[in-house]
Amino acid sequence: MSLSPQFLDEVRAHTLLSALIGRSVKLTKAGREYKACCPFHNEKTASFYVNDEKGFYHCFGCQAHGDAIRFLTDARGLPFMDAVKELADAAGLEVPAPDPRAQAKAERANSLYDVMEAAQRWYEEQLGGLEGAEARAYLEKRGITDATRRRFGFGYAPDSRSKLRSALSSFGNDKLVEAGLLIQPEETGREPYDRFRGRLTYPIRDRRGRVIAFSARILGAGEPKYLNSPETPLFDKGRSLFNLDRAATASRQAKRVIVVEGQMDVIALDQAGIGEAVAPLGTALTETQLGLLWQLSPSPILCFDGDSAGEKAAVRGALRALPHAGPGRSLGFVTLPAGQDPDDLVRSRGRGAMDALLERPETLVERIWRHESNAEPLTTPEQRAGLRRRLLDLAATIADPDVRDQYKSELLQRFNELTRPKPREWTPRFQGRGQPQPQRPASAGAKAVGSGGLGAQLTRSVMQGLLRFPEVIAGHSEAIAALPLSSRSAAKLRDALLSAALLHGELDPGELNTILADTGAAHLAEELRSQKSLAFSFTRRDADPERASRDLVLVIDTLAARPGLDAALEAATARLKEEGDEAAFQEQQRLRAARDEADRQLATLIEANAAEQD
């Protein structure tokens, strides 16, 4: 029977959720809500809240969430229609008469459930009989206990074309074919025959625990190793997950749900005490399956084998989930040791080894980044530009605007850190023949450049120079990217300038202003232009443009090399303290002289321009 969304909304609107839940759970008023110890898992501190205004309950401990209908189906185990009818009766609402076509479809489905349940009982009986000896030996060899065998409903399909058909003949061949248990040959007049023959079987159940299909494994040599039921009125492999019925309950206790590659992996984990695992049924994860998983956990963990196939499956899952990512909708990833599946791992190293991996899953953004950054070398500007474009394209697929912005920011930050060159070694630039030009005494303001490092005024000066002479950005992007900027706003503006140059090449001021406006960074530039800077030629409007551009490049190269110079000097000083020999002393003095020369050179540029202004 099919009910309209409008009627279901009316049922919810006429149900006071706190009164319904309060019949079986002791609720305490907490502001506009009610709170209680969760009825879905054991806890001593109340983390279960009921909100009548919004019409839902939520547990912050096990993530149980739902409305009045969901509470009756989950807490009391009622079928969906029974829950709706109970709530409708209490509200004085009449359940609409069923549509004849929908009613016929529902009745046909109900009869198919009876067929599948009968087939399951018969398969189980065969496993316990004489013909099931080989299948029982296989289960024993795999370490499957009797308790696990009963819990998952293992059975056996005899190597016969007609035994199941004969055993279930009361249902008729048409029903058995529709249920996927028999195969109807295309040739007219030929009898249908059993689909599963000479195979170990176990049922695939829906969320309510009803048998909807079977999976069967061959016991000897042959292909395919595993064979699933075809799609039927009951079974859609893209909308089903193996073990979903049992994992839904276990996931509330474990506060997680795990996705593995195969059904036997699920069974092995369950036997090891990890009951919250599910598996897709021969397909990559679909949007529908992701939706089912997100109902159980905000971040399901994909646990795939450590081979290339497992890596590809994880990436497919990440790319499938990314457009739907949002608050409460993400994925985690665990990669198993090479050559091992979950069954191998828990057998060889125990449950603890599996739990240790599951406690530290890789995030969705990390998996996306790792896949894309390792896709090809990044030795050329074209390859780096290609990576950046792919990252932006992936972020653009995310529907949630807030999450989309966060991914774009995170991925670009990782990109900038990866492609930013290492600080270069400082080499003083002399203007004479191998000798530094004599320096005149520096003013207090110029001395502050050397003593203060790359401070606020120096940062503003360089960024103002780049805004005035953006044509230098493309040719000196590595040095600009290496500048150790302490201001967050300056770093954001620097990244925006580098991105513009990367995408558009050499820029002029007008073109740059348009790009900054389009990317939302114009306010950073305007704020910086209004602030006071040091007296470099490239910050003065009356300076010679050619000289100003040359000075700007000189300052950028000097500052970009400074962190490496400082690190080398620190290491030389430490070595001198440890070794105390002449070579260490000379190295320290050489680096100190180079650092002082760099500071004097910056100060000289300021002094020269200050003198011209005077």
mmCIF file with all atom_site columns, C-alpha atoms in Angstrom, residues 299 302 311 314-315 317-319 321-322 325 330-335 360-375 387 391 394 398 403 406-415 417-418:
data_model
loop_
_atom_site.group_PDB
_atom_site.id
_atom_site.type_symbol
_atom_site.label_atom_id
_atom_site.label_alt_id
_atom_site.label_comp_id
_atom_site.label_asym_id
_atom_site.label_entity_id
_atom_site.label_seq_id
_atom_site.pdbx_PDB_ins_code
_atom_site.Cartn_x
_atom_site.Cartn_y
_atom_site.Cartn_z
_atom_site.occupancy
_atom_site.B_iso_or_equiv
_atom_site.pdbx_formal_charge
_atom_site.auth_seq_id
_atom_site.auth_comp_id
_atom_site.auth_asym_id
_atom_site.auth_atom_id
_atom_site.pdbx_PDB_model_num
ATOM 1  C CA . SER A 1 299 ? 30.666 9.664  8.375   1.00 0.00 ? 299 SER A CA 1
ATOM 2  C CA . LEU A 1 302 ? 34.887 2.785  3.674   1.00 0.00 ? 302 LEU A CA 1
ATOM 3  C CA . GLU A 1 311 ? 42.145 2.037  -4.063  1.00 0.00 ? 311 GLU A CA 1
ATOM 4  C CA . ALA A 1 314 ? 37.651 4.035  -2.495  1.00 0.00 ? 314 ALA A CA 1
ATOM 5  C CA . VAL A 1 315 ? 38.198 6.852  -4.991  1.00 0.00 ? 315 VAL A CA 1
ATOM 6  C CA . GLY A 1 317 ? 33.138 6.182  -3.447  1.00 0.00 ? 317 GLY A CA 1
ATOM 7  C CA . ALA A 1 318 ? 34.765 9.520  -2.611  1.00 0.00 ? 318 ALA A CA 1
ATOM 8  C CA . LEU A 1 319 ? 33.841 11.080 -5.947  1.00 0.00 ? 319 LEU A CA 1
ATOM 9  C CA . ALA A 1 321 ? 29.831 11.178 -2.217  1.00 0.00 ? 321 ALA A CA 1
ATOM 10 C CA . LEU A 1 322 ? 31.514 14.544 -2.788  1.00 0.00 ? 322 LEU A CA 1
ATOM 11 C CA . ALA A 1 325 ? 28.797 16.273 1.217   1.00 0.00 ? 325 ALA A CA 1
ATOM 12 C CA . SER A 1 330 ? 30.859 12.831 4.842   1.00 0.00 ? 330 SER A CA 1
ATOM 13 C CA . LEU A 1 331 ? 32.967 9.690  4.546   1.00 0.00 ? 331 LEU A CA 1
ATOM 14 C CA . GLY A 1 332 ? 36.011 8.200  6.238   1.00 0.00 ? 332 GLY A CA 1
ATOM 15 C CA . PHE A 1 333 ? 38.496 5.831  4.619   1.00 0.00 ? 333 PHE A CA 1
ATOM 16 C CA . VAL A 1 334 ? 40.612 2.986  5.915   1.00 0.00 ? 334 VAL A CA 1
ATOM 17 C CA . THR A 1 335 ? 43.101 1.169  3.695   1.00 0.00 ? 335 THR A CA 1
ATOM 18 C CA . ARG A 1 360 ? 42.010 6.766  12.575  1.00 0.00 ? 360 ARG A CA 1
ATOM 19 C CA . PRO A 1 361 ? 40.107 6.970  9.286   1.00 0.00 ? 361 PRO A CA 1
ATOM 20 C CA . GLU A 1 362 ? 41.289 9.234  6.497   1.00 0.00 ? 362 GLU A CA 1
ATOM 21 C CA . THR A 1 363 ? 38.885 12.115 5.842   1.00 0.00 ? 363 THR A CA 1
ATOM 22 C CA . LEU A 1 364 ? 37.031 12.698 2.586   1.00 0.00 ? 364 LEU A CA 1
ATOM 23 C CA . VAL A 1 365 ? 38.991 15.856 1.783   1.00 0.00 ? 365 VAL A CA 1
ATOM 24 C CA . GLU A 1 366 ? 42.281 14.061 2.464   1.00 0.00 ? 366 GLU A CA 1
ATOM 25 C CA . ARG A 1 367 ? 41.363 11.161 0.176   1.00 0.00 ? 367 ARG A CA 1
ATOM 26 C CA . ILE A 1 368 ? 40.347 13.558 -2.620  1.00 0.00 ? 368 ILE A CA 1
ATOM 27 C CA . TRP A 1 369 ? 43.565 15.546 -2.195  1.00 0.00 ? 369 TRP A CA 1
ATOM 28 C CA . ARG A 1 370 ? 45.808 12.483 -2.084  1.00 0.00 ? 370 ARG A CA 1
ATOM 29 C CA . HIS A 1 371 ? 44.269 11.031 -5.233  1.00 0.00 ? 371 HIS A CA 1
ATOM 30 C CA . GLU A 1 372 ? 44.520 14.223 -7.252  1.00 0.00 ? 372 GLU A CA 1
ATOM 31 C CA . SER A 1 373 ? 47.967 15.343 -6.051  1.00 0.00 ? 373 SER A CA 1
ATOM 32 C CA . ASN A 1 374 ? 49.434 11.914 -6.876  1.00 0.00 ? 374 ASN A CA 1
ATOM 33 C CA . ALA A 1 375 ? 47.716 11.652 -10.247 1.00 0.00 ? 375 ALA A CA 1
ATOM 34 C CA . LEU A 1 387 ? 46.085 20.034 -10.540 1.00 0.00 ? 387 LEU A CA 1
ATOM 35 C CA . LEU A 1 391 ? 40.733 20.639 -7.428  1.00 0.00 ? 391 LEU A CA 1
ATOM 36 C CA . LEU A 1 394 ? 35.828 18.951 -7.790  1.00 0.00 ? 394 LEU A CA 1
ATOM 37 C CA . ILE A 1 398 ? 29.474 20.164 -3.978  1.00 0.00 ? 398 ILE A CA 1
ATOM 38 C CA . VAL A 1 403 ? 30.847 23.082 2.429   1.00 0.00 ? 403 VAL A CA 1
ATOM 39 C CA . GLN A 1 406 ? 35.355 25.193 2.819   1.00 0.00 ? 406 GLN A CA 1
ATOM 40 C CA . TYR A 1 407 ? 36.586 22.555 0.366   1.00 0.00 ? 407 TYR A CA 1
ATOM 41 C CA . LYS A 1 408 ? 37.785 25.203 -2.069  1.00 0.00 ? 408 LYS A CA 1
ATOM 42 C CA . SER A 1 409 ? 39.721 26.966 0.687   1.00 0.00 ? 409 SER A CA 1
ATOM 43 C CA . GLU A 1 410 ? 41.184 23.736 2.084   1.00 0.00 ? 410 GLU A CA 1
ATOM 44 C CA . LEU A 1 411 ? 42.228 22.331 -1.284  1.00 0.00 ? 411 LEU A CA 1
ATOM 45 C CA . LEU A 1 412 ? 43.793 25.590 -2.447  1.00 0.00 ? 412 LEU A CA 1
ATOM 46 C CA . GLN A 1 413 ? 45.695 25.891 0.824   1.00 0.00 ? 413 GLN A CA 1
ATOM 47 C CA . ARG A 1 414 ? 47.089 22.395 0.344   1.00 0.00 ? 414 ARG A CA 1
ATOM 48 C CA . PHE A 1 415 ? 47.921 23.232 -3.277  1.00 0.00 ? 415 PHE A CA 1
ATOM 49 C CA . GLU A 1 417 ? 51.750 24.547 0.402   1.00 0.00 ? 417 GLU A CA 1
ATOM 50 C CA . LEU A 1 418 ? 52.679 21.764 -2.018  1.00 0.00 ? 418 LEU A CA 1
#
